[in-house]
Amino acid sequence: MKQFDRVPTVEKCKTELEEIAKEMGLPIEDPKVPVEWCKRGGWYDDEVAEKLITPLYFRK
């Protein structure tokens, strides 16, 4: 399936990130998790970036 055949949702992306974090033995907040997720075809839109990615990985 092409990545653009599915629409990312906050819930789906979070679940995928949690699964990868668990596999890697890391907390979901570890920056290695989204890198691996993207390598596996994970992607997100503006809504997911605002509600999930930015709060998890770009804290002030």
PDB file of N, CA and C in Angstrom:
ATOM      1  N   MET A   1       0.835  -1.173   0.000  1.00  0.00           N
ATOM      2  CA  MET A   1       0.000   0.000   0.000  1.00  0.00           C
ATOM      3  C   MET A   1       0.890   1.250   0.000  1.00  0.00           C
ATOM      4  N   LYS A   2       0.581   2.190  -0.847  1.00  0.00           N
ATOM      5  CA  LYS A   2       1.303   3.449  -0.866  1.00  0.00           C
ATOM      6  C   LYS A   2       0.931   4.245   0.370  1.00  0.00           C
ATOM      7  N   GLN A   3       1.870   5.017   0.885  1.00  0.00           N
ATOM      8  CA  GLN A   3       1.604   5.750   2.109  1.00  0.00           C
ATOM      9  C   GLN A   3       0.463   6.749   1.943  1.00  0.00           C
ATOM     10  N   PHE A   4       0.204   7.240   0.751  1.00  0.00           N
ATOM     11  CA  PHE A   4      -0.847   8.215   0.560  1.00  0.00           C
ATOM     12  C   PHE A   4      -2.219   7.574   0.367  1.00  0.00           C
ATOM     13  N   ASP A   5      -2.280   6.236   0.408  1.00  0.00           N
ATOM     14  CA  ASP A   5      -3.562   5.546   0.322  1.00  0.00           C
ATOM     15  C   ASP A   5      -4.302   5.563   1.653  1.00  0.00           C
ATOM     16  N   ARG A   6      -3.597   5.939   2.724  1.00  0.00           N
ATOM     17  CA  ARG A   6      -4.235   5.988   4.031  1.00  0.00           C
ATOM     18  C   ARG A   6      -4.033   7.372   4.629  1.00  0.00           C
ATOM     19  N   VAL A   7      -5.005   7.800   5.375  1.00  0.00           N
ATOM     20  CA  VAL A   7      -4.927   9.105   6.015  1.00  0.00           C
ATOM     21  C   VAL A   7      -4.440   8.906   7.442  1.00  0.00           C
ATOM     22  N   PRO A   8      -3.380   9.606   7.847  1.00  0.00           N
ATOM     23  CA  PRO A   8      -2.898   9.435   9.213  1.00  0.00           C
ATOM     24  C   PRO A   8      -3.858  10.070  10.213  1.00  0.00           C
ATOM     25  N   THR A   9      -4.021   9.422  11.351  1.00  0.00           N
ATOM     26  CA  THR A   9      -4.789   9.998  12.450  1.00  0.00           C
ATOM     27  C   THR A   9      -3.874  10.032  13.668  1.00  0.00           C
ATOM     28  N   VAL A  10      -4.206  10.870  14.614  1.00  0.00           N
ATOM     29  CA  VAL A  10      -3.414  10.971  15.830  1.00  0.00           C
ATOM     30  C   VAL A  10      -3.364   9.612  16.522  1.00  0.00           C
ATOM     31  N   GLU A  11      -4.502   8.952  16.619  1.00  0.00           N
ATOM     32  CA  GLU A  11      -4.580   7.675  17.316  1.00  0.00           C
ATOM     33  C   GLU A  11      -3.750   6.597  16.628  1.00  0.00           C
ATOM     34  N   LYS A  12      -3.861   6.518  15.315  1.00  0.00           N
ATOM     35  CA  LYS A  12      -3.124   5.491  14.575  1.00  0.00           C
ATOM     36  C   LYS A  12      -1.616   5.741  14.653  1.00  0.00           C
ATOM     37  N   CYS A  13      -1.211   6.978  14.484  1.00  0.00           N
ATOM     38  CA  CYS A  13       0.212   7.300  14.550  1.00  0.00           C
ATOM     39  C   CYS A  13       0.766   7.025  15.937  1.00  0.00           C
ATOM     40  N   LYS A  14       0.015   7.375  16.969  1.00  0.00           N
ATOM     41  CA  LYS A  14       0.478   7.127  18.333  1.00  0.00           C
ATOM     42  C   LYS A  14       0.627   5.629  18.588  1.00  0.00           C
ATOM     43  N   THR A  15      -0.327   4.844  18.121  1.00  0.00           N
ATOM     44  CA  THR A  15      -0.251   3.395  18.285  1.00  0.00           C
ATOM     45  C   THR A  15       0.981   2.844  17.590  1.00  0.00           C
ATOM     46  N   GLU A  16       1.240   3.291  16.365  1.00  0.00           N
ATOM     47  CA  GLU A  16       2.409   2.822  15.629  1.00  0.00           C
ATOM     48  C   GLU A  16       3.702   3.219  16.337  1.00  0.00           C
ATOM     49  N   LEU A  17       3.766   4.445  16.838  1.00  0.00           N
ATOM     50  CA  LEU A  17       4.947   4.904  17.567  1.00  0.00           C
ATOM     51  C   LEU A  17       5.148   4.100  18.845  1.00  0.00           C
ATOM     52  N   GLU A  18       4.064   3.812  19.556  1.00  0.00           N
ATOM     53  CA  GLU A  18       4.147   3.018  20.787  1.00  0.00           C
ATOM     54  C   GLU A  18       4.659   1.611  20.505  1.00  0.00           C
ATOM     55  N   GLU A  19       4.183   1.011  19.426  1.00  0.00           N
ATOM     56  CA  GLU A  19       4.625  -0.341  19.064  1.00  0.00           C
ATOM     57  C   GLU A  19       6.121  -0.360  18.749  1.00  0.00           C
ATOM     58  N   ILE A  20       6.574   0.620  18.008  1.00  0.00           N
ATOM     59  CA  ILE A  20       7.998   0.681  17.658  1.00  0.00           C
ATOM     60  C   ILE A  20       8.840   0.957  18.899  1.00  0.00           C
ATOM     61  N   ALA A  21       8.379   1.846  19.750  1.00  0.00           N
ATOM     62  CA  ALA A  21       9.101   2.141  20.989  1.00  0.00           C
ATOM     63  C   ALA A  21       9.245   0.879  21.829  1.00  0.00           C
ATOM     64  N   LYS A  22       8.178   0.112  21.918  1.00  0.00           N
ATOM     65  CA  LYS A  22       8.207  -1.135  22.687  1.00  0.00           C
ATOM     66  C   LYS A  22       9.212  -2.115  22.073  1.00  0.00           C
ATOM     67  N   GLU A  23       9.185  -2.264  20.752  1.00  0.00           N
ATOM     68  CA  GLU A  23      10.127  -3.146  20.063  1.00  0.00           C
ATOM     69  C   GLU A  23      11.576  -2.737  20.324  1.00  0.00           C
ATOM     70  N   MET A  24      11.805  -1.428  20.363  1.00  0.00           N
ATOM     71  CA  MET A  24      13.158  -0.904  20.538  1.00  0.00           C
ATOM     72  C   MET A  24      13.567  -0.837  22.003  1.00  0.00           C
ATOM     73  N   GLY A  25      12.613  -1.043  22.905  1.00  0.00           N
ATOM     74  CA  GLY A  25      12.908  -0.954  24.329  1.00  0.00           C
ATOM     75  C   GLY A  25      13.173   0.474  24.783  1.00  0.00           C
ATOM     76  N   LEU A  26      12.499   1.415  24.140  1.00  0.00           N
ATOM     77  CA  LEU A  26      12.690   2.833  24.435  1.00  0.00           C
ATOM     78  C   LEU A  26      11.353   3.479  24.797  1.00  0.00           C
ATOM     79  N   PRO A  27      11.392   4.593  25.514  1.00  0.00           N
ATOM     80  CA  PRO A  27      10.142   5.332  25.734  1.00  0.00           C
ATOM     81  C   PRO A  27       9.696   5.980  24.427  1.00  0.00           C
ATOM     82  N   ILE A  28       8.414   6.209  24.285  1.00  0.00           N
ATOM     83  CA  ILE A  28       7.890   6.806  23.049  1.00  0.00           C
ATOM     84  C   ILE A  28       8.508   8.179  22.791  1.00  0.00           C
ATOM     85  N   GLU A  29       8.953   8.859  23.836  1.00  0.00           N
ATOM     86  CA  GLU A  29       9.519  10.201  23.690  1.00  0.00           C
ATOM     87  C   GLU A  29      10.936  10.208  23.123  1.00  0.00           C
ATOM     88  N   ASP A  30      11.575   9.048  23.033  1.00  0.00           N
ATOM     89  CA  ASP A  30      12.947   8.989  22.525  1.00  0.00           C
ATOM     90  C   ASP A  30      12.953   9.365  21.040  1.00  0.00           C
ATOM     91  N   PRO A  31      13.826  10.276  20.624  1.00  0.00           N
ATOM     92  CA  PRO A  31      13.836  10.719  19.222  1.00  0.00           C
ATOM     93  C   PRO A  31      14.206   9.641  18.210  1.00  0.00           C
ATOM     94  N   LYS A  32      14.739   8.512  18.656  1.00  0.00           N
ATOM     95  CA  LYS A  32      15.043   7.419  17.732  1.00  0.00           C
ATOM     96  C   LYS A  32      13.767   6.736  17.240  1.00  0.00           C
ATOM     97  N   VAL A  33      12.700   6.845  18.032  1.00  0.00           N
ATOM     98  CA  VAL A  33      11.439   6.170  17.690  1.00  0.00           C
ATOM     99  C   VAL A  33      10.813   6.742  16.414  1.00  0.00           C
ATOM    100  N   PRO A  34      10.622   8.064  16.293  1.00  0.00           N
ATOM    101  CA  PRO A  34      10.023   8.559  15.045  1.00  0.00           C
ATOM    102  C   PRO A  34      10.933   8.372  13.829  1.00  0.00           C
ATOM    103  N   VAL A  35      12.239   8.345  14.059  1.00  0.00           N
ATOM    104  CA  VAL A  35      13.155   8.098  12.938  1.00  0.00           C
ATOM    105  C   VAL A  35      12.896   6.701  12.382  1.00  0.00           C
ATOM    106  N   GLU A  36      12.809   5.720  13.271  1.00  0.00           N
ATOM    107  CA  GLU A  36      12.536   4.341  12.839  1.00  0.00           C
ATOM    108  C   GLU A  36      11.146   4.233  12.219  1.00  0.00           C
ATOM    109  N   TRP A  37      10.187   4.915  12.805  1.00  0.00           N
ATOM    110  CA  TRP A  37       8.814   4.906  12.298  1.00  0.00           C
ATOM    111  C   TRP A  37       8.775   5.417  10.855  1.00  0.00           C
ATOM    112  N   CYS A  38       9.486   6.505  10.593  1.00  0.00           N
ATOM    113  CA  CYS A  38       9.525   7.052   9.230  1.00  0.00           C
ATOM    114  C   CYS A  38      10.239   6.101   8.270  1.00  0.00           C
ATOM    115  N   LYS A  39      11.286   5.439   8.736  1.00  0.00           N
ATOM    116  CA  LYS A  39      11.980   4.459   7.899  1.00  0.00           C
ATOM    117  C   LYS A  39      11.044   3.333   7.482  1.00  0.00           C
ATOM    118  N   ARG A  40      10.075   3.045   8.343  1.00  0.00           N
ATOM    119  CA  ARG A  40       9.113   1.968   8.065  1.00  0.00           C
ATOM    120  C   ARG A  40       7.890   2.462   7.298  1.00  0.00           C
ATOM    121  N   GLY A  41       7.909   3.699   6.873  1.00  0.00           N
ATOM    122  CA  GLY A  41       6.814   4.226   6.068  1.00  0.00           C
ATOM    123  C   GLY A  41       5.834   5.086   6.818  1.00  0.00           C
ATOM    124  N   GLY A  42       6.109   5.369   8.084  1.00  0.00           N
ATOM    125  CA  GLY A  42       5.221   6.236   8.849  1.00  0.00           C
ATOM    126  C   GLY A  42       5.290   7.664   8.338  1.00  0.00           C
ATOM    127  N   TRP A  43       4.185   8.339   8.393  1.00  0.00           N
ATOM    128  CA  TRP A  43       4.133   9.736   7.979  1.00  0.00           C
ATOM    129  C   TRP A  43       2.961  10.401   8.669  1.00  0.00           C
ATOM    130  N   TYR A  44       2.912  11.712   8.636  1.00  0.00           N
ATOM    131  CA  TYR A  44       1.850  12.446   9.315  1.00  0.00           C
ATOM    132  C   TYR A  44       1.523  13.725   8.567  1.00  0.00           C
ATOM    133  N   ASP A  45       0.349  14.237   8.890  1.00  0.00           N
ATOM    134  CA  ASP A  45      -0.090  15.482   8.282  1.00  0.00           C
ATOM    135  C   ASP A  45       0.015  16.598   9.324  1.00  0.00           C
ATOM    136  N   ASP A  46      -0.478  17.778   8.984  1.00  0.00           N
ATOM    137  CA  ASP A  46      -0.365  18.931   9.876  1.00  0.00           C
ATOM    138  C   ASP A  46      -1.090  18.716  11.202  1.00  0.00           C
ATOM    139  N   GLU A  47      -2.256  18.085  11.159  1.00  0.00           N
ATOM    140  CA  GLU A  47      -3.013  17.851  12.391  1.00  0.00           C
ATOM    141  C   GLU A  47      -2.246  16.936  13.347  1.00  0.00           C
ATOM    142  N   VAL A  48      -1.686  15.853  12.835  1.00  0.00           N
ATOM    143  CA  VAL A  48      -0.908  14.925  13.662  1.00  0.00           C
ATOM    144  C   VAL A  48       0.354  15.616  14.170  1.00  0.00           C
ATOM    145  N   ALA A  49       0.965  16.429  13.345  1.00  0.00           N
ATOM    146  CA  ALA A  49       2.159  17.162  13.780  1.00  0.00           C
ATOM    147  C   ALA A  49       1.830  18.065  14.962  1.00  0.00           C
ATOM    148  N   GLU A  50       0.732  18.774  14.862  1.00  0.00           N
ATOM    149  CA  GLU A  50       0.332  19.722  15.906  1.00  0.00           C
ATOM    150  C   GLU A  50      -0.076  19.027  17.203  1.00  0.00           C
ATOM    151  N   LYS A  51      -0.837  17.952  17.079  1.00  0.00           N
ATOM    152  CA  LYS A  51      -1.416  17.312  18.261  1.00  0.00           C
ATOM    153  C   LYS A  51      -0.560  16.205  18.872  1.00  0.00           C
ATOM    154  N   LEU A  52       0.385  15.636  18.111  1.00  0.00           N
ATOM    155  CA  LEU A  52       1.146  14.496  18.617  1.00  0.00           C
ATOM    156  C   LEU A  52       2.657  14.684  18.488  1.00  0.00           C
ATOM    157  N   ILE A  53       3.139  14.912  17.292  1.00  0.00           N
ATOM    158  CA  ILE A  53       4.582  14.943  17.047  1.00  0.00           C
ATOM    159  C   ILE A  53       5.265  16.104  17.769  1.00  0.00           C
ATOM    160  N   THR A  54       4.731  17.297  17.622  1.00  0.00           N
ATOM    161  CA  THR A  54       5.347  18.460  18.274  1.00  0.00           C
ATOM    162  C   THR A  54       5.363  18.328  19.790  1.00  0.00           C
ATOM    163  N   PRO A  55       4.253  17.972  20.429  1.00  0.00           N
ATOM    164  CA  PRO A  55       4.304  17.816  21.891  1.00  0.00           C
ATOM    165  C   PRO A  55       5.263  16.717  22.363  1.00  0.00           C
ATOM    166  N   LEU A  56       5.384  15.630  21.610  1.00  0.00           N
ATOM    167  CA  LEU A  56       6.255  14.528  22.019  1.00  0.00           C
ATOM    168  C   LEU A  56       7.736  14.826  21.815  1.00  0.00           C
ATOM    169  N   TYR A  57       8.073  15.438  20.691  1.00  0.00           N
ATOM    170  CA  TYR A  57       9.477  15.521  20.295  1.00  0.00           C
ATOM    171  C   TYR A  57      10.057  16.925  20.233  1.00  0.00           C
ATOM    172  N   PHE A  58       9.245  17.932  20.409  1.00  0.00           N
ATOM    173  CA  PHE A  58       9.734  19.306  20.327  1.00  0.00           C
ATOM    174  C   PHE A  58       9.276  20.111  21.519  1.00  0.00           C
ATOM    175  N   ARG A  59       9.453  19.566  22.696  1.00  0.00           N
ATOM    176  CA  ARG A  59       9.077  20.270  23.932  1.00  0.00           C
ATOM    177  C   ARG A  59      10.032  21.420  24.174  1.00  0.00           C
ATOM    178  N   LYS A  60       9.511  22.437  24.823  1.00  0.00           N
ATOM    179  CA  LYS A  60      10.352  23.594  25.156  1.00  0.00           C
ATOM    180  C   LYS A  60      10.946  23.422  26.531  1.00  0.00           C
TER     181      LYS A  60
END
